[in-house]
Amino acid sequence: MGLDIRWPIGLMFLVVGLLMVIAGFTVPPEQLQRSLGININLMWGVGLLVFGGLMTFFAWRGSQKNGQNPPGK
């Protein structure tokens, strides 16, 4: 029972961040004008991707130190 909580948190933030980045790239220009030209979905999506990437990296690094395999292996 050695589940590292960083794995599910990191993977969840990666998935949500990826969805927000996709939504940020597909936003119509009219909607960007209403939000003063700021693509908030893209900005937050990149932020969530970075955070999720860091969490999964630290989980992977922790599993390497403890001699455990990451989930799915």
N, C-alpha and C. Protein backbone atom coordinates (compact mmCIF):
# COMPACT_ATOMS: atom_id res chain seq x y z
N MET A 1 0.85 -1.18 0.00
CA MET A 1 0.00 0.00 0.00
C MET A 1 0.88 1.23 0.00
N GLY A 2 1.67 1.39 -1.03
CA GLY A 2 2.57 2.52 -1.09
C GLY A 2 2.16 3.53 -2.13
N LEU A 3 0.89 3.90 -2.15
CA LEU A 3 0.43 4.87 -3.15
C LEU A 3 0.94 6.25 -2.81
N ASP A 4 1.62 6.84 -3.74
CA ASP A 4 2.10 8.21 -3.59
C ASP A 4 1.00 9.14 -4.10
N ILE A 5 0.53 10.05 -3.26
CA ILE A 5 -0.59 10.92 -3.61
C ILE A 5 -0.24 11.86 -4.74
N ARG A 6 1.05 12.04 -5.02
CA ARG A 6 1.46 12.95 -6.10
C ARG A 6 1.11 12.40 -7.48
N TRP A 7 1.02 11.08 -7.61
CA TRP A 7 0.65 10.50 -8.92
C TRP A 7 -0.74 10.92 -9.37
N PRO A 8 -1.79 10.64 -8.58
CA PRO A 8 -3.13 11.03 -9.06
C PRO A 8 -3.31 12.54 -9.17
N ILE A 9 -2.71 13.30 -8.24
CA ILE A 9 -2.84 14.76 -8.31
C ILE A 9 -2.16 15.27 -9.58
N GLY A 10 -0.96 14.82 -9.84
CA GLY A 10 -0.24 15.27 -11.04
C GLY A 10 -0.93 14.88 -12.32
N LEU A 11 -1.43 13.65 -12.38
CA LEU A 11 -2.11 13.20 -13.61
C LEU A 11 -3.42 13.97 -13.82
N MET A 12 -4.13 14.24 -12.71
CA MET A 12 -5.38 15.01 -12.84
C MET A 12 -5.10 16.42 -13.37
N PHE A 13 -4.08 17.07 -12.84
CA PHE A 13 -3.76 18.42 -13.30
C PHE A 13 -3.25 18.41 -14.74
N LEU A 14 -2.54 17.35 -15.14
CA LEU A 14 -2.10 17.25 -16.53
C LEU A 14 -3.28 17.13 -17.48
N VAL A 15 -4.26 16.31 -17.11
CA VAL A 15 -5.43 16.13 -17.99
C VAL A 15 -6.24 17.42 -18.07
N VAL A 16 -6.50 18.04 -16.93
CA VAL A 16 -7.29 19.28 -16.93
C VAL A 16 -6.53 20.39 -17.67
N GLY A 17 -5.24 20.48 -17.44
CA GLY A 17 -4.43 21.48 -18.14
C GLY A 17 -4.43 21.27 -19.64
N LEU A 18 -4.33 20.02 -20.06
CA LEU A 18 -4.35 19.73 -21.50
C LEU A 18 -5.70 20.12 -22.11
N LEU A 19 -6.79 19.82 -21.40
CA LEU A 19 -8.11 20.20 -21.91
C LEU A 19 -8.26 21.72 -22.00
N MET A 20 -7.71 22.44 -21.01
CA MET A 20 -7.82 23.90 -21.04
C MET A 20 -6.96 24.51 -22.14
N VAL A 21 -5.80 23.92 -22.41
CA VAL A 21 -4.96 24.41 -23.51
C VAL A 21 -5.68 24.19 -24.84
N ILE A 22 -6.29 23.04 -25.00
CA ILE A 22 -7.05 22.77 -26.24
C ILE A 22 -8.19 23.77 -26.37
N ALA A 23 -8.89 24.02 -25.26
CA ALA A 23 -9.98 25.01 -25.29
C ALA A 23 -9.44 26.40 -25.59
N GLY A 24 -8.25 26.72 -25.09
CA GLY A 24 -7.66 28.03 -25.35
C GLY A 24 -7.29 28.23 -26.80
N PHE A 25 -6.87 27.14 -27.47
CA PHE A 25 -6.52 27.27 -28.89
C PHE A 25 -7.75 27.28 -29.80
N THR A 26 -8.87 26.81 -29.31
CA THR A 26 -10.06 26.73 -30.16
C THR A 26 -11.08 27.82 -29.86
N VAL A 27 -10.72 28.80 -29.05
CA VAL A 27 -11.67 29.86 -28.71
C VAL A 27 -11.85 30.79 -29.92
N PRO A 28 -13.10 31.14 -30.23
CA PRO A 28 -13.33 32.04 -31.35
C PRO A 28 -12.85 33.46 -31.03
N PRO A 29 -12.44 34.22 -32.04
CA PRO A 29 -11.93 35.58 -31.80
C PRO A 29 -12.94 36.51 -31.16
N GLU A 30 -14.23 36.31 -31.42
CA GLU A 30 -15.25 37.18 -30.81
C GLU A 30 -15.25 37.04 -29.30
N GLN A 31 -15.04 35.82 -28.84
CA GLN A 31 -15.02 35.59 -27.39
C GLN A 31 -13.78 36.20 -26.75
N LEU A 32 -12.68 36.21 -27.48
CA LEU A 32 -11.46 36.86 -26.95
C LEU A 32 -11.64 38.36 -26.81
N GLN A 33 -12.41 38.98 -27.71
CA GLN A 33 -12.64 40.42 -27.62
C GLN A 33 -13.42 40.78 -26.37
N ARG A 34 -14.35 39.88 -25.98
CA ARG A 34 -15.14 40.13 -24.78
C ARG A 34 -14.30 40.03 -23.52
N SER A 35 -13.23 39.26 -23.59
CA SER A 35 -12.37 39.10 -22.40
C SER A 35 -11.11 39.96 -22.51
N LEU A 36 -11.23 41.09 -23.20
CA LEU A 36 -10.16 42.07 -23.35
C LEU A 36 -8.92 41.49 -24.02
N GLY A 37 -9.11 40.49 -24.85
CA GLY A 37 -8.00 39.89 -25.59
C GLY A 37 -7.13 38.95 -24.79
N ILE A 38 -7.56 38.65 -23.59
CA ILE A 38 -6.77 37.75 -22.74
C ILE A 38 -7.33 36.34 -22.89
N ASN A 39 -6.49 35.41 -23.30
CA ASN A 39 -6.91 34.02 -23.44
C ASN A 39 -6.64 33.31 -22.12
N ILE A 40 -7.60 33.43 -21.20
CA ILE A 40 -7.40 32.91 -19.85
C ILE A 40 -7.35 31.39 -19.83
N ASN A 41 -8.08 30.73 -20.73
CA ASN A 41 -8.03 29.26 -20.78
C ASN A 41 -6.62 28.78 -21.13
N LEU A 42 -6.00 29.45 -22.08
CA LEU A 42 -4.64 29.06 -22.48
C LEU A 42 -3.65 29.33 -21.35
N MET A 43 -3.77 30.48 -20.71
CA MET A 43 -2.84 30.82 -19.63
C MET A 43 -2.95 29.84 -18.46
N TRP A 44 -4.18 29.57 -18.02
CA TRP A 44 -4.37 28.65 -16.91
C TRP A 44 -4.05 27.21 -17.31
N GLY A 45 -4.31 26.86 -18.55
CA GLY A 45 -3.97 25.52 -19.02
C GLY A 45 -2.48 25.27 -18.96
N VAL A 46 -1.70 26.25 -19.39
CA VAL A 46 -0.24 26.09 -19.33
C VAL A 46 0.22 26.01 -17.87
N GLY A 47 -0.37 26.84 -17.02
CA GLY A 47 -0.03 26.79 -15.60
C GLY A 47 -0.33 25.44 -14.97
N LEU A 48 -1.49 24.88 -15.31
CA LEU A 48 -1.87 23.58 -14.76
C LEU A 48 -0.98 22.47 -15.33
N LEU A 49 -0.60 22.59 -16.60
CA LEU A 49 0.31 21.60 -17.18
C LEU A 49 1.66 21.62 -16.47
N VAL A 50 2.17 22.81 -16.18
CA VAL A 50 3.45 22.92 -15.48
C VAL A 50 3.35 22.31 -14.08
N PHE A 51 2.27 22.66 -13.35
CA PHE A 51 2.09 22.12 -12.01
C PHE A 51 1.93 20.60 -12.04
N GLY A 52 1.11 20.10 -12.95
CA GLY A 52 0.93 18.65 -13.07
C GLY A 52 2.21 17.94 -13.46
N GLY A 53 2.98 18.57 -14.34
CA GLY A 53 4.26 17.98 -14.73
C GLY A 53 5.22 17.91 -13.56
N LEU A 54 5.25 18.97 -12.75
CA LEU A 54 6.12 18.96 -11.57
C LEU A 54 5.69 17.89 -10.58
N MET A 55 4.39 17.76 -10.36
CA MET A 55 3.91 16.75 -9.41
C MET A 55 4.25 15.35 -9.88
N THR A 56 4.05 15.05 -11.15
CA THR A 56 4.38 13.71 -11.65
C THR A 56 5.89 13.49 -11.66
N PHE A 57 6.66 14.53 -11.94
CA PHE A 57 8.12 14.39 -11.89
C PHE A 57 8.58 14.05 -10.48
N PHE A 58 8.06 14.78 -9.49
CA PHE A 58 8.46 14.50 -8.11
C PHE A 58 7.97 13.13 -7.66
N ALA A 59 6.81 12.72 -8.11
CA ALA A 59 6.33 11.36 -7.78
C ALA A 59 7.23 10.31 -8.42
N TRP A 60 7.61 10.53 -9.65
CA TRP A 60 8.50 9.59 -10.34
C TRP A 60 9.86 9.54 -9.64
N ARG A 61 10.37 10.72 -9.29
CA ARG A 61 11.67 10.76 -8.62
C ARG A 61 11.60 10.09 -7.25
N GLY A 62 10.48 10.27 -6.54
CA GLY A 62 10.31 9.62 -5.25
C GLY A 62 10.23 8.11 -5.38
N SER A 63 9.57 7.63 -6.44
CA SER A 63 9.48 6.18 -6.63
C SER A 63 10.83 5.60 -7.01
N GLN A 64 11.65 6.37 -7.71
CA GLN A 64 12.99 5.88 -8.06
C GLN A 64 13.87 5.78 -6.82
N LYS A 65 13.72 6.72 -5.89
CA LYS A 65 14.51 6.68 -4.66
C LYS A 65 14.12 5.51 -3.79
N ASN A 66 12.81 5.21 -3.75
CA ASN A 66 12.32 4.14 -2.88
C ASN A 66 12.40 2.77 -3.55
N GLY A 67 12.80 2.71 -4.80
CA GLY A 67 12.89 1.44 -5.49
C GLY A 67 11.56 0.90 -5.95
N GLN A 68 10.54 1.75 -6.03
CA GLN A 68 9.22 1.33 -6.49
C GLN A 68 9.06 1.69 -7.94
N ASN A 69 8.21 0.97 -8.62
CA ASN A 69 7.89 1.28 -10.00
C ASN A 69 6.70 2.22 -10.04
N PRO A 70 6.64 3.17 -11.00
CA PRO A 70 5.47 4.03 -11.11
C PRO A 70 4.23 3.21 -11.46
N PRO A 71 3.04 3.77 -11.21
CA PRO A 71 1.81 3.04 -11.51
C PRO A 71 1.74 2.65 -12.98
N GLY A 72 1.26 1.48 -13.24
CA GLY A 72 1.11 1.01 -14.62
C GLY A 72 2.27 0.16 -15.07
N LYS A 73 3.29 -0.02 -14.26
CA LYS A 73 4.43 -0.86 -14.64
C LYS A 73 4.48 -2.09 -13.78
